mmCIF file of C-alpha atoms in Angstrom:
data_model
loop_
_atom_site.group_PDB
_atom_site.id
_atom_site.type_symbol
_atom_site.label_atom_id
_atom_site.label_comp_id
_atom_site.label_asym_id
_atom_site.label_seq_id
_atom_site.Cartn_x
_atom_site.Cartn_y
_atom_site.Cartn_z
ATOM 1 C CA MET A 1 0.736 28.180 -34.030
ATOM 2 C CA SER A 2 -1.234 25.254 -32.611
ATOM 3 C CA ILE A 3 -0.455 23.532 -29.331
ATOM 4 C CA GLU A 4 -1.373 19.870 -28.928
ATOM 5 C CA THR A 5 -3.320 19.355 -25.692
ATOM 6 C CA ARG A 6 -4.501 15.750 -26.079
ATOM 7 C CA SER A 7 -2.890 13.029 -23.967
ATOM 8 C CA MET A 8 -1.024 10.655 -26.242
ATOM 9 C CA HIS A 9 -0.454 7.958 -23.644
ATOM 10 C CA ILE A 10 -1.489 7.373 -20.054
ATOM 11 C CA THR A 11 0.337 4.855 -17.875
ATOM 12 C CA PRO A 12 -2.294 2.745 -16.093
ATOM 13 C CA ALA A 13 -2.333 2.564 -12.294
ATOM 14 C CA GLY A 14 0.241 0.041 -11.220
ATOM 15 C CA GLY A 15 1.996 0.353 -14.568
ATOM 16 C CA ASN A 16 5.624 1.277 -15.033
ATOM 17 C CA VAL A 17 6.083 4.822 -16.305
ATOM 18 C CA PHE A 18 9.798 4.141 -16.767
ATOM 19 C CA ALA A 19 9.039 1.321 -19.211
ATOM 20 C CA ASP A 20 6.596 3.620 -20.994
ATOM 21 C CA LEU A 21 9.372 6.204 -21.313
ATOM 22 C CA GLY A 22 11.532 3.669 -23.141
ATOM 23 C CA PHE A 23 13.903 2.401 -20.463
ATOM 24 C CA ALA A 24 15.104 -1.171 -20.876
ATOM 25 C CA PRO A 25 12.905 -3.626 -18.912
ATOM 26 C CA GLU A 26 15.524 -4.339 -16.218
ATOM 27 C CA GLU A 27 16.342 -0.661 -15.716
ATOM 28 C CA ALA A 28 12.646 0.291 -15.755
ATOM 29 C CA ALA A 29 11.927 -2.301 -13.050
ATOM 30 C CA ALA A 30 14.838 -1.052 -10.922
ATOM 31 C CA LEU A 31 13.780 2.592 -11.308
ATOM 32 C CA LYS A 32 10.178 1.754 -10.401
ATOM 33 C CA ALA A 33 11.274 -0.204 -7.320
ATOM 34 C CA GLU A 34 13.506 2.661 -6.173
ATOM 35 C CA SER A 35 10.772 5.257 -6.662
ATOM 36 C CA GLU A 36 8.291 3.089 -4.737
ATOM 37 C CA ARG A 37 10.817 2.748 -1.886
ATOM 38 C CA ILE A 38 11.307 6.518 -1.722
ATOM 39 C CA ILE A 39 7.561 7.163 -1.771
ATOM 40 C CA SER A 40 7.047 4.585 0.983
ATOM 41 C CA GLU A 41 9.709 6.222 3.164
ATOM 42 C CA LYS A 42 8.166 9.673 2.703
ATOM 43 C CA LEU A 43 4.703 8.374 3.537
ATOM 44 C CA ALA A 44 6.064 6.745 6.705
ATOM 45 C CA ILE A 45 7.623 10.064 7.763
ATOM 46 C CA LYS A 46 4.363 11.910 7.108
ATOM 47 C CA GLU A 47 2.332 9.299 8.994
ATOM 48 C CA SER A 48 4.669 9.585 11.986
ATOM 49 C CA LEU A 49 4.350 13.376 12.027
ATOM 50 C CA MET A 50 0.567 13.139 11.646
ATOM 51 C CA ALA A 51 0.327 10.666 14.522
ATOM 52 C CA GLU A 52 2.249 13.109 16.711
ATOM 53 C CA LEU A 53 -0.146 15.917 15.780
ATOM 54 C CA ALA A 54 -3.212 13.750 16.346
ATOM 55 C CA GLY A 55 -1.837 12.707 19.742
ATOM 56 C CA TRP A 56 -1.210 16.339 20.672
ATOM 57 C CA ILE A 57 -4.787 17.266 19.741
ATOM 58 C CA GLU A 58 -6.223 14.321 21.674
ATOM 59 C CA ALA A 59 -4.070 14.912 24.768
ATOM 60 C CA ARG A 60 -5.273 18.506 24.976
ATOM 61 C CA LYS A 61 -8.869 17.492 24.240
ATOM 62 C CA LEU A 62 -9.042 20.113 21.506
ATOM 63 C CA LYS A 63 -11.905 20.390 19.088
ATOM 64 C CA GLN A 64 -10.792 20.427 15.459
ATOM 65 C CA ALA A 65 -11.623 24.136 15.111
ATOM 66 C CA GLU A 66 -9.537 24.957 18.203
ATOM 67 C CA ALA A 67 -6.590 22.928 16.927
ATOM 68 C CA ALA A 68 -6.898 24.587 13.520
ATOM 69 C CA GLU A 69 -6.700 28.048 15.060
ATOM 70 C CA ILE A 70 -3.624 27.173 17.137
ATOM 71 C CA LEU A 71 -1.883 25.465 14.205
ATOM 72 C CA GLY A 72 -2.738 28.150 11.670
ATOM 73 C CA VAL A 73 -4.666 25.884 9.294
ATOM 74 C CA THR A 74 -8.302 25.227 8.415
ATOM 75 C CA ARG A 75 -10.525 22.786 10.267
ATOM 76 C CA PRO A 76 -10.670 20.430 7.255
ATOM 77 C CA ARG A 77 -6.857 20.238 7.333
ATOM 78 C CA ILE A 78 -7.077 19.044 10.947
ATOM 79 C CA SER A 79 -9.604 16.431 9.863
ATOM 80 C CA ASP A 80 -7.134 15.284 7.203
ATOM 81 C CA VAL A 81 -4.412 14.975 9.863
ATOM 82 C CA ILE A 82 -6.647 12.962 12.187
ATOM 83 C CA ASN A 83 -7.785 10.727 9.312
ATOM 84 C CA LYS A 84 -4.141 10.208 8.224
ATOM 85 C CA LYS A 85 -4.533 11.546 4.675
ATOM 86 C CA ALA A 86 -0.777 11.783 4.217
ATOM 87 C CA VAL A 87 -0.882 12.469 0.476
ATOM 88 C CA LYS A 88 -2.536 15.830 1.187
ATOM 89 C CA PHE A 89 0.474 17.141 3.124
ATOM 90 C CA THR A 90 4.094 17.952 2.563
ATOM 91 C CA ILE A 91 6.582 17.063 5.264
ATOM 92 C CA ASP A 92 7.270 20.810 5.618
ATOM 93 C CA ALA A 93 3.609 21.580 6.334
ATOM 94 C CA LEU A 94 3.463 18.921 9.042
ATOM 95 C CA VAL A 95 6.725 20.082 10.633
ATOM 96 C CA ASP A 96 5.374 23.650 10.629
ATOM 97 C CA MET A 97 2.183 22.557 12.411
ATOM 98 C CA LEU A 98 4.215 20.646 14.987
ATOM 99 C CA ALA A 99 6.337 23.733 15.607
ATOM 100 C CA ARG A 100 3.184 25.769 16.200
ATOM 101 C CA ALA A 101 2.128 23.068 18.665
ATOM 102 C CA GLY A 102 5.382 23.659 20.539
ATOM 103 C CA LYS A 103 6.947 20.421 19.360
ATOM 104 C CA HIS A 104 10.546 20.120 18.224
ATOM 105 C CA VAL A 105 11.129 17.872 15.220
ATOM 106 C CA GLN A 106 14.551 16.280 15.017
ATOM 107 C CA LEU A 107 15.829 14.640 11.841
ATOM 108 C CA SER A 108 18.053 11.600 11.913
ATOM 109 C CA VAL A 109 19.832 10.317 8.832
ATOM 110 C CA GLN A 110 21.204 6.777 8.811
#
């Protein structure tokens, strides 16, 4: 038995994967817009959590290695927090680091 491993089609950056999957143009556009909205909201949440962590580190005048030890992560992860590389983190990971920093994260749904 042979398994095909070649990519048959790649959606270009900025393209619409929903259109490529065969959705009608109007539905594909609506699905793309909704997915972009969700991604934007998640990035905003991550950026807010990262800003809180960066502020905590700065307020305590911690070196990255010291913050990493307290938060239970590596020093490069702290660098990623400080440099706001949100795509490298899950919301859970950021909430966990904030908990280790003694911060309480409260969720509000509207």
